[in-house]
Each structure stands twice: as C-alpha cells, then as structure tokens.
GROMACS .gro file of C-alpha atoms in nm:
model
   57
    1MET     CA    1  10.369  -1.549   7.251
    2LEU     CA    2  10.155  -1.466   7.575
    3GLN     CA    3   9.766  -1.488   7.575
    4LEU     CA    4   9.574  -1.273   7.781
    5THR     CA    5   9.320  -1.419   8.021
    6ALA     CA    6   8.976  -1.351   8.012
    7PRO     CA    7   8.932  -1.107   8.305
    8ALA     CA    8   9.251  -0.906   8.177
    9GLY     CA    9   9.098  -0.883   7.815
   10ARG     CA   10   8.778  -0.738   7.961
   11VAL     CA   11   8.988  -0.486   8.177
   12ARG     CA   12   9.201  -0.379   7.887
   13ARG     CA   13   8.866  -0.332   7.661
   14GLY     CA   14   8.687  -0.159   7.934
   15LEU     CA   15   9.003   0.095   7.986
   16THR     CA   16   9.038   0.156   7.617
   17GLU     CA   17   8.667   0.189   7.563
   18PRO     CA   18   8.587   0.574   7.423
   19LEU     CA   19   8.252   0.587   7.588
   20LEU     CA   20   8.384   0.680   7.942
   21PRO     CA   21   8.588   0.983   7.834
   22VAL     CA   22   8.328   1.099   7.582
   23ALA     CA   23   8.065   1.081   7.834
   24ALA     CA   24   8.278   1.267   8.125
   25LEU     CA   25   8.345   1.555   7.862
   26ALA     CA   26   8.019   1.575   7.764
   27LEU     CA   27   7.900   1.588   8.123
   28LEU     CA   28   8.161   1.865   8.191
   29ALA     CA   29   8.066   2.089   7.878
   30VAL     CA   30   7.683   2.061   8.010
   31ALA     CA   31   7.765   2.135   8.354
   32ALA     CA   32   7.993   2.432   8.253
   33ALA     CA   33   7.746   2.600   8.027
   34ALA     CA   34   7.482   2.556   8.305
   35LEU     CA   35   7.699   2.738   8.544
   36ASP     CA   36   7.779   2.996   8.286
   37ALA     CA   37   8.142   2.921   8.281
   38ALA     CA   38   8.195   2.980   7.911
   39VAL     CA   39   8.569   2.921   7.882
   40LEU     CA   40   8.548   2.615   8.064
   41CYS     CA   41   8.246   2.488   7.832
   42TRP     CA   42   8.442   2.591   7.523
   43ALA     CA   43   8.753   2.386   7.656
   44ALA     CA   44   8.553   2.068   7.709
   45VAL     CA   45   8.388   2.124   7.360
   46GLY     CA   46   8.741   2.157   7.214
   47ALA     CA   47   8.845   1.836   7.391
   48LEU     CA   48   8.574   1.659   7.249
   49ALA     CA   49   8.643   1.774   6.894
   50GLY     CA   50   9.007   1.695   6.945
   51PHE     CA   51   8.931   1.357   7.084
   52ALA     CA   52   8.695   1.289   6.776
   53LEU     CA   53   8.949   1.426   6.538
   54SER     CA   54   9.227   1.207   6.655
   55GLY     CA   55   9.099   0.873   6.551
   56SER     CA   56   9.032   0.747   6.891
   57VAL     CA   57   8.667   0.718   6.851
   0.00000   0.00000   0.00000
C-alpha cells in the first residue's frame, strides 16, 4: 500500500478542509447583501445550507 509523504498529506488535508469554501460562501453572501443583490445573496445562503446538510462539514 502506498504511503502519503508528509507534504502530500498536508496538501490533501488543506484541499479537503471545509473552512475555505464556507468562508468564501459566507463572504459572498455578505457582499451580495451589501450590494443589495437579493438573488445572489439567497443563492449563497442556499449554497451554505446545502453544504452543511450534505455532510461535508
């Protein structure tokens, strides 16, 4: 069986960490609300809810 080297393991963990997509979607929702873009804001909030319900978090 192949063993992941230390740098590859850190990269894999970094790519699968849910913090980055959640932070990006939250920032998008806040920015859309500030710009009074209601549809984009609700789309970002819906994406956050779907991400949370999918078991990815």
